[in-house]
XYZ file of C-alpha atoms in Angstrom:
358
model
C 17.866 29.858 -2.266
C 17.391 31.960 -5.440
C 17.636 35.189 -3.441
C 20.789 33.852 -1.847
C 22.663 34.110 -5.145
C 21.309 37.467 -6.276
C 24.312 39.273 -4.805
C 27.868 37.979 -4.939
C 28.616 38.473 -1.252
C 25.483 36.668 -0.268
C 26.296 34.020 -2.857
C 29.662 33.394 -1.199
C 28.123 33.040 2.231
C 25.418 30.755 0.859
C 28.005 28.543 -0.844
C 29.761 28.172 2.474
C 26.455 27.286 4.137
C 25.764 24.634 1.483
C 29.227 23.157 1.990
C 28.742 22.973 5.759
C 25.286 21.411 5.284
C 26.507 18.657 3.001
C 29.544 18.016 5.201
C 27.256 17.587 8.198
C 24.949 15.347 6.170
C 27.853 13.172 5.081
C 29.141 12.830 8.624
C 25.771 11.916 10.084
C 24.961 9.506 7.255
C 28.003 7.250 7.679
C 26.569 5.320 10.609
C 28.832 2.298 10.160
C 31.866 4.594 10.635
C 30.404 6.343 13.647
C 32.830 6.501 16.570
C 31.125 5.432 19.783
C 32.822 6.124 23.093
C 32.190 3.287 25.556
C 31.882 3.851 29.295
C 35.295 3.832 30.999
C 33.874 1.379 33.532
C 31.236 -0.979 32.191
C 27.901 -1.276 33.983
C 25.191 -3.908 34.034
C 22.276 -3.198 31.721
C 19.018 -3.695 33.565
C 16.524 -5.958 31.789
C 13.112 -5.344 33.322
C 10.413 -8.005 33.029
C 7.098 -6.342 32.144
C 4.116 -7.290 34.283
C 2.514 -10.497 33.021
C 5.518 -11.555 30.926
C 7.135 -14.948 31.498
C 10.532 -15.165 33.167
C 13.623 -14.153 31.227
C 15.011 -17.088 29.270
C 18.109 -15.268 28.000
C 21.282 -16.687 29.556
C 22.465 -13.650 31.488
C 24.891 -15.857 33.442
C 26.755 -17.030 30.355
C 26.400 -13.661 28.634
C 25.894 -10.818 31.128
C 24.149 -7.854 29.525
C 26.160 -4.656 30.000
C 25.890 -1.085 28.779
C 29.056 -1.386 26.686
C 28.036 -4.809 25.398
C 24.664 -3.487 24.239
C 26.283 -0.454 22.568
C 28.653 -2.761 20.703
C 25.816 -5.106 19.775
C 23.733 -2.241 18.412
C 26.619 -1.029 16.241
C 27.164 -4.580 14.961
C 23.427 -5.011 14.302
C 23.644 -2.184 11.763
C 27.116 -3.115 10.481
C 27.357 -3.976 6.786
C 30.874 -5.369 7.240
C 29.341 -8.554 8.608
C 28.287 -9.387 5.030
C 30.525 -10.535 2.186
C 30.359 -7.275 0.219
C 29.760 -4.900 3.168
C 26.194 -4.040 2.089
C 23.883 -6.167 4.236
C 23.408 -5.785 7.976
C 20.989 -7.381 10.419
C 19.040 -4.133 10.268
C 18.629 -4.489 6.505
C 16.008 -7.237 6.953
C 14.843 -6.101 10.390
C 13.606 -2.516 10.091
C 12.614 -0.751 13.301
C 9.511 1.080 12.089
C 8.022 -2.284 11.093
C 8.814 -3.961 14.432
C 12.108 -5.124 12.946
C 10.681 -7.069 10.008
C 11.495 -6.791 6.291
C 8.448 -4.759 5.368
C 6.917 -5.332 1.956
C 8.942 -8.470 1.272
C 7.129 -11.790 1.351
C 10.463 -13.442 2.116
C 13.741 -11.820 3.088
C 16.039 -10.371 0.429
C 19.734 -10.707 1.158
C 23.054 -10.140 -0.561
C 22.979 -9.517 -4.322
C 19.176 -9.343 -3.921
C 19.006 -13.095 -3.395
C 15.717 -14.466 -2.135
C 15.388 -16.385 1.095
C 12.603 -18.876 1.721
C 10.909 -17.315 4.757
C 9.363 -14.104 5.940
C 11.708 -12.247 8.300
C 10.159 -12.519 11.788
C 9.991 -9.506 14.095
C 12.732 -8.991 16.675
C 10.983 -8.219 19.941
C 10.833 -9.678 23.443
C 13.523 -12.194 22.515
C 14.766 -12.329 26.113
C 11.540 -14.120 27.106
C 11.264 -16.651 24.266
C 12.467 -20.256 24.107
C 12.770 -20.455 20.312
C 13.402 -17.870 17.625
C 12.690 -19.377 14.234
C 9.729 -20.581 12.186
C 10.865 -24.207 12.520
C 12.410 -24.061 16.003
C 15.939 -24.851 14.913
C 17.204 -21.781 16.797
C 16.892 -21.876 20.564
C 20.052 -20.079 21.732
C 19.962 -16.329 21.175
C 23.759 -16.126 21.433
C 24.006 -18.288 18.310
C 21.051 -16.922 16.353
C 22.991 -14.358 14.312
C 25.409 -16.995 12.997
C 22.822 -18.256 10.500
C 22.151 -14.975 8.656
C 25.857 -14.044 8.683
C 26.872 -17.297 6.991
C 23.850 -18.224 4.853
C 24.527 -17.666 1.153
C 21.221 -15.920 0.430
C 21.458 -13.644 3.465
C 24.869 -12.127 4.317
C 27.058 -14.801 2.683
C 30.061 -14.243 4.919
C 31.828 -16.075 7.740
C 32.886 -15.239 11.261
C 36.622 -15.278 10.396
C 35.948 -12.862 7.537
C 33.915 -10.562 9.799
C 36.577 -10.714 12.520
C 39.245 -9.714 10.000
C 37.295 -6.647 8.910
C 36.499 -5.519 12.453
C 40.108 -6.030 13.573
C 41.130 -3.349 11.088
C 38.896 -0.813 12.866
C 40.478 0.854 15.903
C 37.116 1.940 17.292
C 35.815 -1.616 17.229
C 38.922 -2.860 19.071
C 38.260 -0.214 21.717
C 34.580 -1.177 21.983
C 35.317 -4.906 22.265
C 37.834 -4.202 25.021
C 35.264 -2.091 26.883
C 32.597 -4.791 26.527
C 34.636 -7.967 27.009
C 37.846 -6.930 28.761
C 40.366 -7.103 25.921
C 40.831 -6.089 22.283
C 40.755 -9.675 21.025
C 37.828 -9.754 18.581
C 36.316 -13.219 18.122
C 33.287 -14.663 16.406
C 31.836 -15.664 19.768
C 32.074 -12.110 21.063
C 30.422 -10.755 17.907
C 27.468 -13.092 18.376
C 27.199 -12.409 22.104
C 27.240 -8.646 21.627
C 24.470 -8.778 19.021
C 22.357 -11.012 21.255
C 22.833 -8.618 24.174
C 21.403 -5.830 22.042
C 18.497 -7.986 20.850
C 17.720 -8.985 24.441
C 17.056 -5.324 25.270
C 14.459 -4.953 22.500
C 11.410 -5.257 24.738
C 7.963 -4.200 23.514
C 5.380 -3.753 26.283
C 3.829 -0.309 25.874
C 0.855 -0.917 23.602
C -2.675 0.297 24.232
C -3.403 -3.217 25.488
C -0.635 -2.874 28.088
C -1.847 0.561 29.134
C -5.426 -0.742 29.389
C -4.267 -3.503 31.738
C -2.654 -0.875 33.949
C -5.792 1.262 33.936
C -4.213 3.971 31.801
C -6.297 3.441 28.642
C -9.882 2.521 27.793
C -10.910 0.186 24.982
C -13.636 1.123 22.552
C -16.705 -1.081 22.251
C -15.263 -2.651 19.105
C -11.925 -3.353 20.798
C -13.615 -4.914 23.830
C -15.757 -7.129 21.613
C -12.680 -8.041 19.615
C -10.787 -9.006 22.769
C -13.625 -11.288 23.873
C -13.741 -12.914 20.428
C -9.954 -13.272 20.411
C -10.000 -15.036 23.762
C -12.632 -17.431 22.452
C -11.266 -18.100 18.979
C -7.516 -17.341 18.948
C -5.989 -17.382 22.421
C -5.554 -21.165 22.595
C -2.470 -20.696 20.389
C -1.718 -16.990 20.807
C -1.704 -17.151 24.574
C -0.219 -15.127 27.399
C 1.182 -11.622 27.257
C 3.611 -12.632 24.507
C 0.589 -13.763 22.457
C 2.211 -17.052 21.489
C 2.442 -20.442 23.156
C 5.608 -21.059 21.088
C 4.225 -24.349 19.783
C 4.482 -25.693 16.219
C 1.209 -26.258 14.416
C -0.118 -27.167 11.009
C -2.716 -24.480 10.308
C -3.852 -25.788 6.940
C -1.746 -23.621 4.652
C -1.039 -25.065 1.230
C 2.516 -26.209 0.490
C 4.364 -23.440 -1.352
C 6.340 -25.167 -4.123
C 8.309 -21.976 -4.847
C 10.163 -22.185 -1.538
C 9.859 -25.893 -0.748
C 9.482 -25.207 2.952
C 7.830 -27.879 5.097
C 8.509 -26.108 8.387
C 9.274 -28.177 11.474
C 9.757 -31.253 9.294
C 13.032 -29.740 8.049
C 14.357 -30.066 11.604
C 12.874 -33.350 12.825
C 12.379 -35.277 9.539
C 9.203 -36.570 11.192
C 6.320 -36.509 8.698
C 3.965 -35.702 11.567
C 5.673 -32.299 11.634
C 5.006 -31.595 7.966
C 3.879 -27.975 7.463
C 4.066 -27.203 11.164
C 5.343 -23.714 11.861
C 5.945 -21.834 15.064
C 2.990 -19.837 16.383
C 4.165 -16.205 16.002
C 3.653 -13.500 18.575
C 0.899 -11.078 17.627
C 2.448 -8.092 19.341
C 2.928 -5.274 16.807
C 1.159 -7.387 14.189
C -0.279 -4.219 12.648
C 3.259 -3.254 11.590
C 4.606 -6.616 10.425
C 2.859 -7.378 7.118
C 3.109 -9.534 5.105
C 2.065 -12.496 7.218
C 2.738 -16.235 7.615
C 6.053 -18.044 7.172
C 6.198 -17.196 3.462
C 4.504 -13.793 3.578
C 1.537 -15.029 1.547
C -0.996 -12.617 3.084
C -0.575 -8.868 2.843
C -3.348 -7.787 5.207
C -4.936 -8.836 8.470
C -8.234 -9.143 6.611
C -6.661 -11.773 4.342
C -5.432 -13.688 7.391
C -8.917 -13.637 8.913
C -10.457 -14.813 5.628
C -7.971 -17.669 5.426
C -8.839 -18.944 8.895
C -12.572 -18.688 8.305
C -12.807 -20.090 4.769
C -9.571 -21.433 3.298
C -7.923 -23.775 5.802
C -6.911 -27.020 4.057
C -7.976 -30.247 5.736
C -4.525 -31.833 5.842
C -3.768 -35.154 7.621
C -1.966 -33.481 10.534
C -4.077 -30.313 10.630
C -4.110 -28.925 14.150
C -7.130 -30.306 16.052
C -8.119 -26.783 17.107
C -8.848 -26.029 13.457
C -10.956 -29.123 12.933
C -13.895 -29.192 15.311
C -17.565 -30.126 15.041
C -17.179 -31.086 11.415
C -15.870 -27.632 10.500
C -12.405 -26.850 9.176
C -11.051 -23.484 10.248
C -12.449 -20.874 12.641
C -16.053 -19.764 12.100
C -16.190 -15.951 11.985
C -18.626 -13.420 10.594
C -17.440 -10.322 8.748
C -18.156 -8.093 11.759
C -16.377 -10.496 14.115
C -13.279 -10.349 11.925
C -13.261 -6.565 12.027
C -13.646 -6.565 15.805
C -10.762 -9.010 16.215
C -8.587 -6.839 13.964
C -9.521 -3.797 16.066
C -8.277 -5.664 19.122
C -5.089 -6.808 17.364
C -4.257 -3.185 16.636
C -4.283 -2.467 20.375
C -1.124 -4.619 20.498
C 0.773 -1.973 18.491
C 3.588 -0.361 20.445
C 4.445 2.988 18.875
C 7.106 3.650 21.495
C 8.967 0.484 20.508
C 9.157 1.273 16.810
C 10.365 4.845 17.456
C 12.661 4.252 20.434
C 16.073 5.825 19.676
C 17.753 3.165 21.825
C 17.102 0.699 19.002
C 17.476 3.055 16.037
C 20.261 3.043 13.485
């Protein structure tokens, strides 16, 4: 760059190069203004069920997944205009390289840097799940995005406000017509498009998946960890989604900062106090911090909690209270082996897939 300005002629050509560079940078950086050309004739988007996964629960009859619908949903997922001040998108709290979690934040940070009360869960394999939230209040993927759009500490907007902003964008009108048949932008269509995109976010290419197909070999530590996991963890983290989708009290102390009693907030049944949904462990290596309030910043801390720090609460899950012992007995080496196995659930392809990238 210094040599570039040593002669005036070269300096002029270099200045032009710098201008072109920054113009290109500006154009490629404004993702929310990116013009996306939909297919002239929409096509069905194929959702493949990975081997071993449960059946698709997403309502493809009420909301058929199409190529144009997914493209619109992806653009909306990263669209700041869905928030009150145009700064917060779904992708703000759900970052791809961390399996679509809010990495480094114990609980989600929304508009004006307001704090939420829960750790942002990963977005993955949603098409196969029955519930989507820590307390189970969300069980319809087509409606799931309504909560963050309207909640005051998340995006603090409303569907009418979002519709008004999108109606002023000619490209969005074109994309909605391509996805839904007409230019009429509605809140329902916004939610359905986003859920179509989220339904495509399937993670099933980890080392564990390749091992099952005979395309990878586990180390001794990973094999021992898998055996220990099956014995000590799989009762709750079951199946190829690594969750039974139940709600359990796992003996975590009540966090007075957030005042969150989990499932009790939905049912008002004291038997559900401090019960939270069993999370999937797929991509768990990428999704720290852990638990509903992000209280643990490492897998080692999670293991130590389950072995030594589970509180004996009145409705503690029976699986964590056996033979006079509270928690899950584990030696230091057993914990490390289990963690080695958990890391085989990491899907590098998923967190780098350009189909899901901003």
